[in-house]
mmCIF file of C-alpha atoms in Angstrom:
data_model
loop_
_atom_site.group_PDB
_atom_site.id
_atom_site.type_symbol
_atom_site.label_atom_id
_atom_site.label_comp_id
_atom_site.label_asym_id
_atom_site.label_seq_id
_atom_site.Cartn_x
_atom_site.Cartn_y
_atom_site.Cartn_z
ATOM 1 C CA UNK L 1 10.609 35.373 -38.891
ATOM 2 C CA UNK L 2 9.601 31.706 -38.825
ATOM 3 C CA UNK L 3 6.014 30.905 -39.594
ATOM 4 C CA UNK L 4 4.249 28.027 -37.849
ATOM 5 C CA UNK L 5 1.942 25.783 -39.794
ATOM 6 C CA UNK L 6 -1.655 26.109 -38.691
ATOM 7 C CA UNK L 7 -3.535 22.848 -38.248
ATOM 8 C CA UNK L 8 -6.954 22.690 -39.842
ATOM 9 C CA UNK L 9 -9.926 20.472 -39.257
ATOM 10 C CA UNK L 10 -13.336 20.171 -40.908
ATOM 11 C CA UNK L 11 -16.174 21.953 -39.175
ATOM 12 C CA UNK L 12 -19.706 20.757 -38.703
ATOM 13 C CA UNK L 13 -20.873 22.533 -41.857
ATOM 14 C CA UNK L 14 -18.161 20.924 -43.966
ATOM 15 C CA UNK L 15 -15.955 24.033 -44.261
ATOM 16 C CA UNK L 16 -12.400 24.218 -43.032
ATOM 17 C CA UNK L 17 -11.883 25.769 -39.631
ATOM 18 C CA UNK L 18 -8.820 26.392 -37.554
ATOM 19 C CA UNK L 19 -8.010 23.742 -34.959
ATOM 20 C CA UNK L 20 -7.937 25.046 -31.406
ATOM 21 C CA UNK L 21 -4.446 25.304 -29.943
ATOM 22 C CA UNK L 22 -3.833 23.357 -26.746
ATOM 23 C CA UNK L 23 -1.710 25.245 -24.202
ATOM 24 C CA UNK L 24 1.776 23.855 -23.793
ATOM 25 C CA UNK L 25 2.107 21.381 -20.937
ATOM 26 C CA UNK L 26 -1.597 20.552 -20.804
ATOM 27 C CA UNK L 27 -2.443 16.945 -21.576
ATOM 28 C CA UNK L 28 -5.739 15.391 -22.545
ATOM 29 C CA UNK L 29 -5.997 13.663 -19.206
ATOM 30 C CA UNK L 30 -6.843 15.827 -16.232
ATOM 31 C CA UNK L 31 -4.493 15.638 -13.297
ATOM 32 C CA UNK L 32 -5.766 13.278 -10.662
ATOM 33 C CA UNK L 33 -6.199 14.682 -7.148
ATOM 34 C CA UNK L 34 -3.681 13.851 -4.416
ATOM 35 C CA UNK L 35 -1.249 12.291 -6.886
ATOM 36 C CA UNK L 36 1.746 13.225 -4.719
ATOM 37 C CA UNK L 37 0.219 11.728 -1.577
ATOM 38 C CA UNK L 38 -0.679 8.578 -3.497
ATOM 39 C CA UNK L 39 2.899 8.208 -4.804
ATOM 40 C CA UNK L 40 4.387 8.368 -1.325
ATOM 41 C CA UNK L 41 1.658 6.045 -0.077
ATOM 42 C CA UNK L 42 2.858 3.442 -2.589
ATOM 43 C CA UNK L 43 6.447 3.957 -1.424
ATOM 44 C CA UNK L 44 5.347 3.505 2.192
ATOM 45 C CA UNK L 45 3.468 0.277 1.417
ATOM 46 C CA UNK L 46 6.428 -1.075 -0.551
ATOM 47 C CA UNK L 47 8.800 -0.415 2.340
ATOM 48 C CA UNK L 48 6.362 -1.508 5.060
ATOM 49 C CA UNK L 49 5.333 -4.780 3.404
ATOM 50 C CA UNK L 50 8.662 -5.616 1.786
ATOM 51 C CA UNK L 51 10.788 -4.622 4.832
ATOM 52 C CA UNK L 52 14.121 -4.131 3.012
ATOM 53 C CA UNK L 53 15.703 -2.965 6.291
ATOM 54 C CA UNK L 54 15.612 -6.541 7.600
ATOM 55 C CA UNK L 55 17.801 -8.083 4.887
ATOM 56 C CA UNK L 56 19.745 -5.168 3.337
ATOM 57 C CA UNK L 57 22.631 -4.022 5.584
ATOM 58 C CA UNK L 58 22.524 -0.389 6.634
ATOM 59 C CA UNK L 59 18.983 0.313 5.423
ATOM 60 C CA UNK L 60 17.533 0.026 8.929
ATOM 61 C CA UNK L 61 19.287 3.270 9.937
ATOM 62 C CA UNK L 62 17.468 5.175 7.191
ATOM 63 C CA UNK L 63 13.988 4.552 8.668
ATOM 64 C CA UNK L 64 12.475 4.357 5.178
ATOM 65 C CA UNK L 65 8.919 3.614 6.315
ATOM 66 C CA UNK L 66 8.916 6.625 8.633
ATOM 67 C CA UNK L 67 10.349 8.909 5.941
ATOM 68 C CA UNK L 68 7.841 7.712 3.334
ATOM 69 C CA UNK L 69 4.974 8.159 5.786
ATOM 70 C CA UNK L 70 6.069 11.720 6.611
ATOM 71 C CA UNK L 71 6.326 12.649 2.927
ATOM 72 C CA UNK L 72 2.887 11.119 2.297
ATOM 73 C CA UNK L 73 1.382 13.256 5.061
ATOM 74 C CA UNK L 74 3.133 16.401 3.806
ATOM 75 C CA UNK L 75 1.897 15.799 0.260
ATOM 76 C CA UNK L 76 -1.584 15.128 1.611
ATOM 77 C CA UNK L 77 -1.661 18.401 3.566
ATOM 78 C CA UNK L 78 -0.372 20.373 0.565
ATOM 79 C CA UNK L 79 -3.016 18.844 -1.730
ATOM 80 C CA UNK L 80 -5.888 18.896 0.779
ATOM 81 C CA UNK L 81 -7.562 21.664 -1.215
ATOM 82 C CA UNK L 82 -8.107 19.234 -4.094
ATOM 83 C CA UNK L 83 -10.457 17.078 -2.048
ATOM 84 C CA UNK L 84 -13.977 16.904 -3.411
ATOM 85 C CA UNK L 85 -15.423 14.939 -0.530
ATOM 86 C CA UNK L 86 -15.105 14.897 3.226
ATOM 87 C CA UNK L 87 -13.734 12.219 5.478
ATOM 88 C CA UNK L 88 -15.952 9.102 5.531
ATOM 89 C CA UNK L 89 -17.856 8.316 8.698
ATOM 90 C CA UNK L 90 -15.823 5.169 9.387
ATOM 91 C CA UNK L 91 -12.581 7.147 9.247
ATOM 92 C CA UNK L 92 -13.997 9.685 11.661
ATOM 93 C CA UNK L 93 -14.864 6.897 14.093
ATOM 94 C CA UNK L 94 -11.294 5.608 13.797
ATOM 95 C CA UNK L 95 -10.000 9.058 14.779
ATOM 96 C CA UNK L 96 -12.341 9.068 17.776
ATOM 97 C CA UNK L 97 -10.975 5.656 18.750
ATOM 98 C CA UNK L 98 -7.441 7.066 18.617
ATOM 99 C CA UNK L 99 -8.502 9.943 20.886
ATOM 100 C CA UNK L 100 -10.004 7.435 23.314
ATOM 101 C CA UNK L 101 -6.775 5.415 23.326
ATOM 102 C CA UNK L 102 -4.810 8.603 24.005
ATOM 103 C CA UNK L 103 -6.962 9.553 26.980
ATOM 104 C CA UNK L 104 -6.843 6.003 28.342
ATOM 105 C CA UNK L 105 -3.049 5.919 28.003
ATOM 106 C CA UNK L 106 -2.595 9.242 29.807
ATOM 107 C CA UNK L 107 -4.753 8.197 32.750
ATOM 108 C CA UNK L 108 -3.640 4.557 32.760
ATOM 109 C CA UNK L 109 -2.688 3.375 36.291
ATOM 110 C CA UNK L 110 -0.628 0.464 34.878
ATOM 111 C CA UNK L 111 2.537 0.925 32.786
ATOM 112 C CA UNK L 112 1.589 4.369 31.480
ATOM 113 C CA UNK L 113 4.778 4.764 29.396
ATOM 114 C CA UNK L 114 4.098 1.595 27.403
ATOM 115 C CA UNK L 115 0.449 2.572 26.913
ATOM 116 C CA UNK L 116 1.509 5.917 25.441
ATOM 117 C CA UNK L 117 4.064 4.173 23.224
ATOM 118 C CA UNK L 118 1.436 1.798 21.819
ATOM 119 C CA UNK L 119 -0.967 4.696 21.228
ATOM 120 C CA UNK L 120 1.695 6.650 19.313
ATOM 121 C CA UNK L 121 2.401 3.572 17.164
ATOM 122 C CA UNK L 122 -1.328 3.210 16.470
ATOM 123 C CA UNK L 123 -1.601 6.892 15.532
ATOM 124 C CA UNK L 124 0.847 6.355 12.650
ATOM 125 C CA UNK L 125 -1.433 3.683 11.206
ATOM 126 C CA UNK L 126 -4.467 5.982 11.563
ATOM 127 C CA UNK L 127 -2.724 8.782 9.637
ATOM 128 C CA UNK L 128 -1.748 6.431 6.802
ATOM 129 C CA UNK L 129 -5.304 5.050 6.696
ATOM 130 C CA UNK L 130 -6.683 8.584 6.300
ATOM 131 C CA UNK L 131 -4.301 9.248 3.405
ATOM 132 C CA UNK L 132 -5.206 5.886 1.851
ATOM 133 C CA UNK L 133 -8.959 6.442 2.133
ATOM 134 C CA UNK L 134 -8.815 9.896 0.554
ATOM 135 C CA UNK L 135 -6.070 9.260 -2.040
ATOM 136 C CA UNK L 136 -7.198 5.886 -3.399
ATOM 137 C CA UNK L 137 -10.115 7.205 -5.430
ATOM 138 C CA UNK L 138 -9.971 5.097 -8.607
ATOM 139 C CA UNK L 139 -9.938 1.409 -9.451
ATOM 140 C CA UNK L 140 -6.491 1.798 -11.000
ATOM 141 C CA UNK L 141 -5.067 3.204 -7.769
ATOM 142 C CA UNK L 142 -6.702 0.449 -5.746
ATOM 143 C CA UNK L 143 -5.212 -2.172 -8.041
ATOM 144 C CA UNK L 144 -1.741 -0.693 -7.586
ATOM 145 C CA UNK L 145 -2.076 -0.742 -3.803
ATOM 146 C CA UNK L 146 -3.234 -4.364 -3.784
ATOM 147 C CA UNK L 147 -0.527 -5.329 -6.292
ATOM 148 C CA UNK L 148 2.262 -3.968 -4.091
ATOM 149 C CA UNK L 149 0.895 -5.578 -0.939
ATOM 150 C CA UNK L 150 0.284 -8.980 -2.554
ATOM 151 C CA UNK L 151 3.633 -9.018 -4.369
ATOM 152 C CA UNK L 152 5.640 -8.023 -1.288
ATOM 153 C CA UNK L 153 3.958 -10.549 1.015
ATOM 154 C CA UNK L 154 4.255 -13.299 -1.618
ATOM 155 C CA UNK L 155 7.983 -12.616 -1.807
ATOM 156 C CA UNK L 156 8.308 -12.675 1.994
ATOM 157 C CA UNK L 157 6.334 -15.930 2.174
ATOM 158 C CA UNK L 158 8.487 -17.580 -0.486
ATOM 159 C CA UNK L 159 11.738 -16.556 1.224
ATOM 160 C CA UNK L 160 10.380 -17.720 4.590
ATOM 161 C CA UNK L 161 9.431 -21.156 3.240
ATOM 162 C CA UNK L 162 12.771 -21.618 1.480
ATOM 163 C CA UNK L 163 15.086 -20.209 4.151
ATOM 164 C CA UNK L 164 12.965 -19.913 7.269
ATOM 165 C CA UNK L 165 13.677 -21.748 10.510
ATOM 166 C CA UNK L 166 11.375 -24.008 12.468
ATOM 167 C CA UNK L 167 10.832 -23.065 16.102
ATOM 168 C CA UNK L 168 9.112 -25.920 17.903
ATOM 169 C CA UNK L 169 7.974 -27.320 14.518
ATOM 170 C CA UNK L 170 6.519 -23.948 13.619
ATOM 171 C CA UNK L 171 7.807 -21.820 10.756
ATOM 172 C CA UNK L 172 9.227 -18.436 11.694
ATOM 173 C CA UNK L 173 9.706 -15.760 9.083
ATOM 174 C CA UNK L 174 13.270 -15.299 7.906
ATOM 175 C CA UNK L 175 12.514 -11.571 7.827
ATOM 176 C CA UNK L 176 12.139 -9.800 11.150
ATOM 177 C CA UNK L 177 9.569 -7.304 12.270
ATOM 178 C CA UNK L 178 5.921 -8.184 11.643
ATOM 179 C CA UNK L 179 6.879 -11.458 9.900
ATOM 180 C CA UNK L 180 9.069 -12.935 12.652
ATOM 181 C CA UNK L 181 6.282 -14.450 14.770
ATOM 182 C CA UNK L 182 4.593 -17.554 13.262
ATOM 183 C CA UNK L 183 1.097 -16.228 13.988
ATOM 184 C CA UNK L 184 1.822 -12.813 12.480
ATOM 185 C CA UNK L 185 3.405 -14.456 9.429
ATOM 186 C CA UNK L 186 0.373 -16.701 8.973
ATOM 187 C CA UNK L 187 -2.087 -13.797 9.206
ATOM 188 C CA UNK L 188 -0.107 -11.785 6.644
ATOM 189 C CA UNK L 189 -0.030 -14.729 4.236
ATOM 190 C CA UNK L 190 -3.719 -15.511 4.657
ATOM 191 C CA UNK L 191 -4.795 -11.911 4.056
ATOM 192 C CA UNK L 192 -2.848 -11.753 0.783
ATOM 193 C CA UNK L 193 -3.768 -15.220 -0.511
ATOM 194 C CA UNK L 194 -7.034 -14.052 -2.149
ATOM 195 C CA UNK L 195 -5.190 -11.099 -3.692
ATOM 196 C CA UNK L 196 -2.565 -13.384 -5.243
ATOM 197 C CA UNK L 197 -5.328 -15.642 -6.535
ATOM 198 C CA UNK L 198 -7.049 -12.601 -8.037
ATOM 199 C CA UNK L 199 -3.884 -11.511 -9.858
ATOM 200 C CA UNK L 200 -3.394 -15.099 -11.047
ATOM 201 C CA UNK L 201 -6.690 -15.008 -12.922
ATOM 202 C CA UNK L 202 -6.215 -11.405 -14.049
ATOM 203 C CA UNK L 203 -2.744 -11.927 -15.506
ATOM 204 C CA UNK L 204 -2.760 -11.985 -19.309
ATOM 205 C CA UNK L 205 0.580 -13.606 -20.033
ATOM 206 C CA UNK L 206 1.330 -17.214 -19.103
ATOM 207 C CA UNK L 207 4.598 -16.449 -17.230
ATOM 208 C CA UNK L 208 2.776 -14.008 -14.956
ATOM 209 C CA UNK L 209 0.000 -16.507 -14.323
ATOM 210 C CA UNK L 210 2.547 -19.176 -13.391
ATOM 211 C CA UNK L 211 4.423 -16.732 -11.151
ATOM 212 C CA UNK L 212 1.314 -15.667 -9.247
ATOM 213 C CA UNK L 213 0.040 -19.249 -9.040
ATOM 214 C CA UNK L 214 3.378 -20.445 -7.648
ATOM 215 C CA UNK L 215 3.349 -17.653 -5.082
ATOM 216 C CA UNK L 216 -0.197 -18.552 -4.046
ATOM 217 C CA UNK L 217 0.655 -22.219 -3.528
ATOM 218 C CA UNK L 218 3.841 -21.437 -1.605
ATOM 219 C CA UNK L 219 1.965 -19.019 0.650
ATOM 220 C CA UNK L 220 -0.719 -21.631 1.371
ATOM 221 C CA UNK L 221 2.006 -24.135 2.199
ATOM 222 C CA UNK L 222 3.670 -21.571 4.448
ATOM 223 C CA UNK L 223 0.450 -21.060 6.407
ATOM 224 C CA UNK L 224 0.375 -24.792 7.245
ATOM 225 C CA UNK L 225 4.048 -24.699 8.249
ATOM 226 C CA UNK L 226 3.360 -21.938 10.768
ATOM 227 C CA UNK L 227 0.863 -24.228 12.562
ATOM 228 C CA UNK L 228 -1.148 -21.133 13.379
ATOM 229 C CA UNK L 229 -4.707 -21.913 14.455
ATOM 230 C CA UNK L 230 -5.850 -18.352 13.807
ATOM 231 C CA UNK L 231 -4.227 -18.412 10.363
ATOM 232 C CA UNK L 232 -5.824 -21.743 9.536
ATOM 233 C CA UNK L 233 -9.282 -20.520 10.556
#
């Protein structure tokens, strides 16, 4: 029979006491709630903002954003018992807005099919917002979400400036989808400009600072190339 060595530690009175045994598999850090939902949320944001289906052949048939969103919702439902707080009031109002859109689409006298289609597309965003509001509960999680969004949009902006085409002297995104239209591209770049500037000042190493600074400048230049009045404002 093999004997295990017992760890000892000094007690408060100065005598030697046995150290408490930690159960196997239990770490010092408690498991964070909704970790599975948060993981798939990051995957969804990476696919949605980076849009690999627009420049990698064959990826469009996989519907990665839809798959990641479904897994995020499944993980959220499975971990719903870990929630320590209810849905915020603003999120509840957003759900009520979705219900209003659904009723308006059903009873719409003009192009009912398209109204229902737009409402269904909006419902996907509402579901992801609910997961995001309830899963992003720490500053570290928030930083990861902002990092993915800023990095993906900075990459899209850089590729658009370097390889994008001018349509009527306005820059169009080289990537399709939400970045194809000059106005949509400008809005995406403008929203992520402060985030890139934030990561520029937060970066500790000089190469990272230069990388974020270069991305910020290229994105600002791209906004001017789009000639978007809304983006400029």
